């Protein structure tokens, strides 16, 4: 079937659009879409598993789903995985891996990954401190409405005056 239509059925079930709100049913629709190659289906299964929405909360399962989405080039999943490696949440703490994942997600245009990468450059966390790189990533993230990036960019600009 049409993976986008199957994915949308998951969204309808998750939010109750035209049907009863049912996170467990949403997870089944997302699983069908994911198994058909829909990266956002894998990512949302990961998020639902991580938060225990429509299924038991399970960080290891969430990571497995996010990895599948990341392999398909999903920038949000790359950001989510980066967060896990940064915090050591369900995986061993590995800041270099977090930076690698955020770099990939940032290059694909994900505002959160751009912000996270910018913060690393801003503070020299597992990358060489580089305020120009930090500014570039903050500008890209802020242009997408990321509030943290907007605040950081404001402070960076204020400090450089």
Coordinates of C-alpha atoms in Angstrom, one line a residue:
X1 CA 0.0 0.0 0.0
X2 CA 0.9 3.7 0.0
X3 CA 3.3 4.2 2.9
X4 CA 2.4 7.8 3.2
X5 CA -1.3 7.0 3.6
X6 CA -0.5 4.3 6.1
X7 CA 1.6 6.7 8.0
X8 CA -1.2 9.3 8.0
X9 CA -3.6 6.7 9.5
X10 CA -1.1 6.5 12.4
X11 CA -1.3 10.2 12.8
X12 CA -5.1 10.2 12.7
X13 CA -5.2 7.4 15.4
X14 CA -2.5 9.2 17.6
X15 CA -4.3 12.5 17.6
X16 CA -7.9 11.4 17.1
X17 CA -8.5 13.0 13.7
X18 CA -11.8 11.6 12.5
X19 CA -11.5 8.6 14.8
X20 CA -11.0 7.6 18.4
X21 CA -7.7 8.7 19.8
X22 CA -5.7 5.4 20.2
X23 CA -1.9 5.5 20.6
X24 CA -1.6 1.7 20.5
X25 CA -3.4 1.7 17.1
X26 CA -1.2 4.6 16.0
X27 CA 1.8 2.5 16.8
X28 CA 0.5 -0.3 14.6
X29 CA 0.0 2.0 11.7
X30 CA 3.4 3.5 12.2
X31 CA 4.9 0.0 12.3
X32 CA 3.3 -0.9 9.0
X33 CA 4.6 2.3 7.4
X34 CA 8.0 1.8 8.9
X35 CA 8.2 -1.8 7.6
X36 CA 7.4 -0.4 4.2
X37 CA 10.4 1.9 4.4
X38 CA 8.9 5.1 5.9
X39 CA 11.7 6.6 8.1
X40 CA 9.3 8.8 10.0
X41 CA 7.3 5.7 11.0
X42 CA 10.5 4.3 12.6
X43 CA 11.3 7.6 14.3
X44 CA 7.8 8.0 15.8
X45 CA 7.8 4.4 16.9
X46 CA 11.1 5.2 18.7
X47 CA 9.6 8.3 20.3
X48 CA 6.5 6.4 21.4
X49 CA 8.6 3.6 22.8
X50 CA 10.8 6.1 24.6
X51 CA 7.8 7.8 26.2
X52 CA 5.6 4.8 26.7
X53 CA 2.9 6.0 24.4
X54 CA 0.8 3.2 23.0
X55 CA 3.4 0.7 24.2
X56 CA 5.6 0.1 27.2
X57 CA 8.3 2.6 27.8
X58 CA 11.6 1.0 26.6
X59 CA 14.7 3.1 25.8
X60 CA 16.6 0.2 24.2
X61 CA 13.7 -0.5 21.8
X62 CA 13.4 3.3 21.1
X63 CA 17.1 3.4 20.2
X64 CA 16.6 0.4 17.8
X65 CA 13.8 2.2 16.1
X66 CA 15.7 5.5 15.9
X67 CA 18.7 3.6 14.4
X68 CA 16.5 2.2 11.7
X69 CA 15.1 5.7 10.9
X70 CA 18.7 7.2 11.0
X71 CA 19.9 4.5 8.5
X72 CA 17.1 5.8 6.2
X73 CA 18.5 9.4 6.6
X74 CA 15.9 10.7 9.1
X75 CA 17.4 13.9 10.5
X76 CA 15.1 13.9 13.6
X77 CA 16.2 10.4 14.5
X78 CA 19.8 11.4 14.1
X79 CA 19.2 14.1 16.6
X80 CA 17.3 11.8 19.0
X81 CA 20.2 9.3 18.9
X82 CA 22.7 12.1 19.5
X83 CA 20.8 13.0 22.6
X84 CA 21.0 9.4 23.9
X85 CA 24.7 9.2 23.3
X86 CA 25.3 12.6 24.8
X87 CA 23.4 11.6 28.0
X88 CA 24.4 7.9 28.1
X89 CA 20.6 7.1 27.9
X90 CA 20.2 3.5 26.9
X91 CA 23.7 3.5 25.3
X92 CA 27.1 4.1 26.8
X93 CA 27.9 7.8 27.0
X94 CA 29.8 8.8 23.9
X95 CA 30.0 12.5 23.1
X96 CA 32.1 12.0 19.9
X97 CA 29.3 9.8 18.6
X98 CA 26.7 12.4 19.6
X99 CA 28.6 15.1 17.7
X100 CA 28.8 12.8 14.7
X101 CA 25.1 12.1 14.7
X102 CA 24.2 15.8 15.3
X103 CA 26.6 16.7 12.4
X104 CA 24.7 14.4 10.1
X105 CA 21.3 15.7 11.3
X106 CA 22.4 19.3 11.1
X107 CA 23.6 18.8 7.5
X108 CA 20.2 17.4 6.7
X109 CA 18.6 20.6 8.1
X110 CA 17.3 19.5 11.5
X111 CA 17.0 22.6 13.7
X112 CA 17.6 20.7 17.0
X113 CA 20.7 18.9 15.6
X114 CA 22.0 22.3 14.3
X115 CA 21.5 23.8 17.8
X116 CA 23.1 20.9 19.6
X117 CA 26.1 21.0 17.2
X118 CA 26.4 24.7 17.6
X119 CA 26.5 24.4 21.4
X120 CA 29.3 21.9 21.1
X121 CA 31.3 24.4 18.9
X122 CA 30.4 27.2 21.3
X123 CA 31.8 25.5 24.3
X124 CA 34.4 23.3 22.6
X125 CA 32.7 20.1 23.7
X126 CA 34.3 17.2 21.9
X127 CA 35.1 19.5 19.0
X128 CA 37.6 22.4 18.7
X129 CA 35.9 25.6 20.0
X130 CA 34.9 27.5 16.9
X131 CA 32.6 30.5 17.4
X132 CA 32.2 31.0 13.6
X133 CA 31.0 27.4 13.2
X134 CA 28.8 27.9 16.3
X135 CA 27.3 31.1 14.8
X136 CA 26.6 29.4 11.4
X137 CA 24.7 26.5 13.0
X138 CA 22.9 28.8 15.4
X139 CA 21.8 31.0 12.5
X140 CA 20.5 28.0 10.5
X141 CA 18.6 26.7 13.6
X142 CA 17.2 30.1 14.6
X143 CA 16.0 30.6 11.0
X144 CA 13.8 27.6 11.6
X145 CA 12.4 29.1 14.8
X146 CA 14.5 27.2 17.3
X147 CA 14.1 29.3 20.5
X148 CA 17.3 28.0 22.2
X149 CA 19.3 28.9 19.0
X150 CA 17.7 32.4 19.0
X151 CA 18.7 33.0 22.6
X152 CA 22.2 31.7 22.1
X153 CA 22.7 33.7 18.9
X154 CA 21.5 36.8 20.8
X155 CA 24.0 36.3 23.6
X156 CA 26.8 35.4 21.2
X157 CA 26.2 38.6 19.2
X158 CA 26.0 40.6 22.4
X159 CA 29.3 39.2 23.7
X160 CA 31.1 39.9 20.5
X161 CA 30.3 43.7 20.5

